[in-house]
Tab-separated table of C-alpha atoms and ligand atoms in Angstrom:
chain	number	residue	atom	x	y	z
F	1	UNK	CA	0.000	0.000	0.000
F	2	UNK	CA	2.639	2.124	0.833
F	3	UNK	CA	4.610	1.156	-2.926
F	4	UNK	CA	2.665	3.694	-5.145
F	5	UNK	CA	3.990	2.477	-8.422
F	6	UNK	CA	2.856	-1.251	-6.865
F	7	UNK	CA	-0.637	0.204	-5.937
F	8	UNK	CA	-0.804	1.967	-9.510
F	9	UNK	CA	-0.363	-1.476	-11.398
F	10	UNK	CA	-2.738	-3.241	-9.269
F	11	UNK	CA	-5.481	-0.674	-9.481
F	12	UNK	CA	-5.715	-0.030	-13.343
F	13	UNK	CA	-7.357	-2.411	-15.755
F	14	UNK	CA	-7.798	-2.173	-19.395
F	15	UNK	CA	-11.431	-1.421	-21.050
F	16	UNK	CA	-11.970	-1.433	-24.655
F	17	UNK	CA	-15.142	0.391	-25.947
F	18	UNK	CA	-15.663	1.869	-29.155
F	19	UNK	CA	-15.606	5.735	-28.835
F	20	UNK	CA	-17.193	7.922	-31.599
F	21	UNK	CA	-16.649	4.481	-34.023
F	22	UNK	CA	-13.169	4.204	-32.690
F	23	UNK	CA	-11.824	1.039	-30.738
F	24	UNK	CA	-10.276	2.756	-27.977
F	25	UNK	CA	-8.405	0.753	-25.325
F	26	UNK	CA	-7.711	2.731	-22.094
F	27	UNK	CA	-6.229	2.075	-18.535
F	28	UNK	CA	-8.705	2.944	-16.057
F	29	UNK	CA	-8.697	3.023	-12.367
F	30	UNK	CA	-12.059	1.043	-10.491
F	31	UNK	CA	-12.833	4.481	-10.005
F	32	UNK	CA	-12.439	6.304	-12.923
F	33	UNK	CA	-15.451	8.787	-14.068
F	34	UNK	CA	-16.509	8.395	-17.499
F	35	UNK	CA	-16.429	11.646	-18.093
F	36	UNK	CA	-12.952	11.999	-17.234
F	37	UNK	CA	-11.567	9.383	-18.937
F	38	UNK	CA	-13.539	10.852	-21.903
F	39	UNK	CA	-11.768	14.015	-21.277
F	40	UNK	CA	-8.740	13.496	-20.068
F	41	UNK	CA	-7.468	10.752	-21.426
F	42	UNK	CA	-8.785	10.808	-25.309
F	43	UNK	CA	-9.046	14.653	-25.044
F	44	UNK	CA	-12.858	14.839	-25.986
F	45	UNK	CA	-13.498	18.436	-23.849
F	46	UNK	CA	-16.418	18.856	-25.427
F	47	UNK	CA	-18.398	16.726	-22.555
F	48	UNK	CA	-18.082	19.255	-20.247
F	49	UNK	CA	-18.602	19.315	-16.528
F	50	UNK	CA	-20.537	21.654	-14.814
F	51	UNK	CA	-21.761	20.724	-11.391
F	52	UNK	CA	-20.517	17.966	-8.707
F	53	UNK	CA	-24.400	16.877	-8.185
F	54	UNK	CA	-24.996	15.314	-10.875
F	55	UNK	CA	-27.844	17.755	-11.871
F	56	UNK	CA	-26.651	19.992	-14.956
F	57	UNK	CA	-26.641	17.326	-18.033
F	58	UNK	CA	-23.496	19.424	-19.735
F	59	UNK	CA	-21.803	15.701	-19.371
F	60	UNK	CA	-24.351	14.014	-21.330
F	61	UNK	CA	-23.388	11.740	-23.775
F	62	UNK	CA	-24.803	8.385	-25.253
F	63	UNK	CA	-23.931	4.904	-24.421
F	64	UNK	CA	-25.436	2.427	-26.737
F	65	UNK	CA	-27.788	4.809	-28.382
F	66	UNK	CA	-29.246	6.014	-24.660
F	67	UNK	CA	-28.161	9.574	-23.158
F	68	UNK	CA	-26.221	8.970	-20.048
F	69	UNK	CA	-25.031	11.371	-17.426
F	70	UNK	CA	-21.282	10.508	-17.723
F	71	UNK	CA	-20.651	12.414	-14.779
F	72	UNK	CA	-22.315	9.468	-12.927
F	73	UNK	CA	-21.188	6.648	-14.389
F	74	UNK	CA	-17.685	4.566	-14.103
F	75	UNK	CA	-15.290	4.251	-17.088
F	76	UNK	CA	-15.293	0.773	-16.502
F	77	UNK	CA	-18.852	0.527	-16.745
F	78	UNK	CA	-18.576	1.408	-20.600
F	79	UNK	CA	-16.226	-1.518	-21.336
F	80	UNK	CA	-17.270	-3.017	-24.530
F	81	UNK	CA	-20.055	-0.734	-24.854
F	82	UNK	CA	-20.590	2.663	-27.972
F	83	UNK	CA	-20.108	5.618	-26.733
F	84	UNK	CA	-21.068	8.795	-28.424
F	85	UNK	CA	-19.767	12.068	-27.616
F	86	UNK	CA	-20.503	15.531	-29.442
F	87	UNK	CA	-17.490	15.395	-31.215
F	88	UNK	CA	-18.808	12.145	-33.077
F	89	UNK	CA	-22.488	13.789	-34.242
F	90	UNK	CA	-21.251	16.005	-36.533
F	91	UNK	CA	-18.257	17.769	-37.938
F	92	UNK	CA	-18.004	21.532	-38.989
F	93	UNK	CA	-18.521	20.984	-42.366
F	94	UNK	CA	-21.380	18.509	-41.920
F	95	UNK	CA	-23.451	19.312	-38.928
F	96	UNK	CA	-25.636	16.673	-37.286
F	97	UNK	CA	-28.997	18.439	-38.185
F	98	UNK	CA	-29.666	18.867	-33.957
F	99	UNK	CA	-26.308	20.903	-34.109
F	100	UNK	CA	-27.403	22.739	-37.446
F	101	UNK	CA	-31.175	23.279	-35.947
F	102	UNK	CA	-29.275	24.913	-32.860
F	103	UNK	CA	-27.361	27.121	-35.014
F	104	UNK	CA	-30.446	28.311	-36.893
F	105	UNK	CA	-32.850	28.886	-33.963
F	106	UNK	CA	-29.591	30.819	-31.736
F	107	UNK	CA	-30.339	28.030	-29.095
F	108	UNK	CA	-26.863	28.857	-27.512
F	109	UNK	CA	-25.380	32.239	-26.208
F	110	UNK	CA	-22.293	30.890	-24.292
F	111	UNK	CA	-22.546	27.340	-25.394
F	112	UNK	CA	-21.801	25.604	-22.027
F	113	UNK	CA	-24.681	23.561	-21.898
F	114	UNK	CA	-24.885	22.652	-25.577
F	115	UNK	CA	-22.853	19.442	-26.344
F	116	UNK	CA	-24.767	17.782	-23.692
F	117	UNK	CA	-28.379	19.722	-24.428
F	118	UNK	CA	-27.509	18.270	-27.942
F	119	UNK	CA	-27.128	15.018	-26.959
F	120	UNK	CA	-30.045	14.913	-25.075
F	121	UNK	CA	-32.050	16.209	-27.469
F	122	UNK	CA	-30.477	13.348	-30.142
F	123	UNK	CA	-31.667	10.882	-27.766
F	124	UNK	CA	-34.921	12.482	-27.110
F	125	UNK	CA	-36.019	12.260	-31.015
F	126	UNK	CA	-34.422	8.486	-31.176
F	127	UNK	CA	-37.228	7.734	-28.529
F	128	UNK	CA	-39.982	10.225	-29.861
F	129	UNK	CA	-39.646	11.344	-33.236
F	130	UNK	CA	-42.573	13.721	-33.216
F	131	UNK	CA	-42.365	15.307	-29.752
F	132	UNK	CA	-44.722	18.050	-28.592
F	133	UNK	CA	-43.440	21.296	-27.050
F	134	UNK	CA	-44.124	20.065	-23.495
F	135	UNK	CA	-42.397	16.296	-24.001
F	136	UNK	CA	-39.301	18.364	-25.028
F	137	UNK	CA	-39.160	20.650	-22.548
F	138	UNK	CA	-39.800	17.362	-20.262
F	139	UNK	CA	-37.011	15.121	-21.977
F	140	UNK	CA	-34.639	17.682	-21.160
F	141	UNK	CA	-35.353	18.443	-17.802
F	142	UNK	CA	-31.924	17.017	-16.957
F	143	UNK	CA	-29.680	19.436	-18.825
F	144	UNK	CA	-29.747	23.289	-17.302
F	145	UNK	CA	-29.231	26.435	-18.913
F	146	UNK	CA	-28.069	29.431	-17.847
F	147	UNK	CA	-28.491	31.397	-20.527
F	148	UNK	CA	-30.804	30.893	-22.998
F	149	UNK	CA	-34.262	30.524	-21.090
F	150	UNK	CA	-35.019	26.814	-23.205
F	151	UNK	CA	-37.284	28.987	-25.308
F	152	UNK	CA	-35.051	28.702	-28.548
F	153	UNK	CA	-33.742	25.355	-27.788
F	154	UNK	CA	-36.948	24.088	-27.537
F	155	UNK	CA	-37.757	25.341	-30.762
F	156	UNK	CA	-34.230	23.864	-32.294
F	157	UNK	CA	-35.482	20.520	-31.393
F	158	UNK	CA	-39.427	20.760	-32.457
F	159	UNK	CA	-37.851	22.173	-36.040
F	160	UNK	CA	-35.409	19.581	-35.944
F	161	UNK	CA	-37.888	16.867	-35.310
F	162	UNK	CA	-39.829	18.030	-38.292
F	163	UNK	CA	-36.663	17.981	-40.807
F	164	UNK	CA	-35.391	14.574	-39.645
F	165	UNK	CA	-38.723	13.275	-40.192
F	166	UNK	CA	-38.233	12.965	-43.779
F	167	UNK	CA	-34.495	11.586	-43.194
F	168	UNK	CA	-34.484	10.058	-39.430
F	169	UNK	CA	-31.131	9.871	-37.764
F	170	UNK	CA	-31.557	7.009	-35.345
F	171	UNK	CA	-28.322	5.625	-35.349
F	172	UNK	CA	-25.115	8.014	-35.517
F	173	UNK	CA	-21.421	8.148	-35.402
F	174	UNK	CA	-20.326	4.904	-37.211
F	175	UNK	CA	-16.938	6.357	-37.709
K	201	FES	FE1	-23.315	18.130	-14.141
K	201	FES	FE2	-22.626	15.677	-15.004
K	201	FES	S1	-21.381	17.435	-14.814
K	201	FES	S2	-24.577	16.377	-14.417
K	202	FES	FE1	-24.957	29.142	-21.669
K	202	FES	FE2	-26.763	27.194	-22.025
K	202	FES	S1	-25.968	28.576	-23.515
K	202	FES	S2	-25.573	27.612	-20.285
């Protein structure tokens, strides 16, 4: 116990998952957050982290398809599972249409909140493709803003809802 480089072998394991279509293999401890092995080890900062009570959603990203608070969940528990981050929806040149739908309505002023408001929304429309104003403002109950008062995010993801329904995006980020 007292032999740190000892304790350090014994208390990280490997985990492959597939990250953003990518086979990743990483060297977690039992203890390691999702989120920060997301950020900190593959350098994906755009899961943020915005609160220690699990109560913000700016960490949300999916796992298997399903939005997940990775704040609250342990790397380890995302061996051999997908996980889907904001950097694997869309790129600059081709937006995921929830990231172009946010652009249009101005659903973001400091953009804090918006990878993981994104994602939930993403997972929202996988569940419900045809949401009504107050099932989106419910399926994103778990992701705070400061800044925008929901009212044009809301919008982003009703419009969105209505363009994807000609082209749905269930499944994303196949690398
Ligand atoms: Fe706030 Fe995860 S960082 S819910
Ligand atoms: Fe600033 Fe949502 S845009 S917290």
């Amino acid at each position: 116990e007292s032999d740190n480089a000892a304790k350090g072998e014994a208390m990280t394991m490997p985990i492959n998952l597939n990250v953003n279509g990518n086979a990743v293999q990483l060297s977690v401890e039992p203890e390691t957050l999702l989120v920060d092995a997301l950020r900190d080890q593959l350098r994906l900062t755009g899961t943020h982290v915005g609160c220690d009570t699990s109560q913000c959603g700016a960490c949300t990203v999916l796992l298997d398809g399903n939005s997940v608070k990775s704040c609250t969940m342990l790397a380890v528990q995302a061996a051999d599972r997908r996980v889907t981050t904001i950097e694997g929806l869309g790129t600059p040149a081709a937006l995921h249409p929830m990231q172009a739908a946010f652009r249009e309505h101005h659903a973001l002023q400091c953009g804090f909140c918006t990878p993981g408001m994104i994602m939930s929304a993403v997972d929202l429309l996988s569940r419900n493709p045809n949401p009504t104003e107050a099932e989106v403002r419910e399926g994103l109950e778990g992701n705070i803003c400061r800044c925008t008062g929901y009212h044009n995010i809301v919008k982003a993801v009703l419009d969105c809802a209505q363009k994807m329904k000609s082209a749905p995006v269930r499944e994303i980020a196949h690398g």
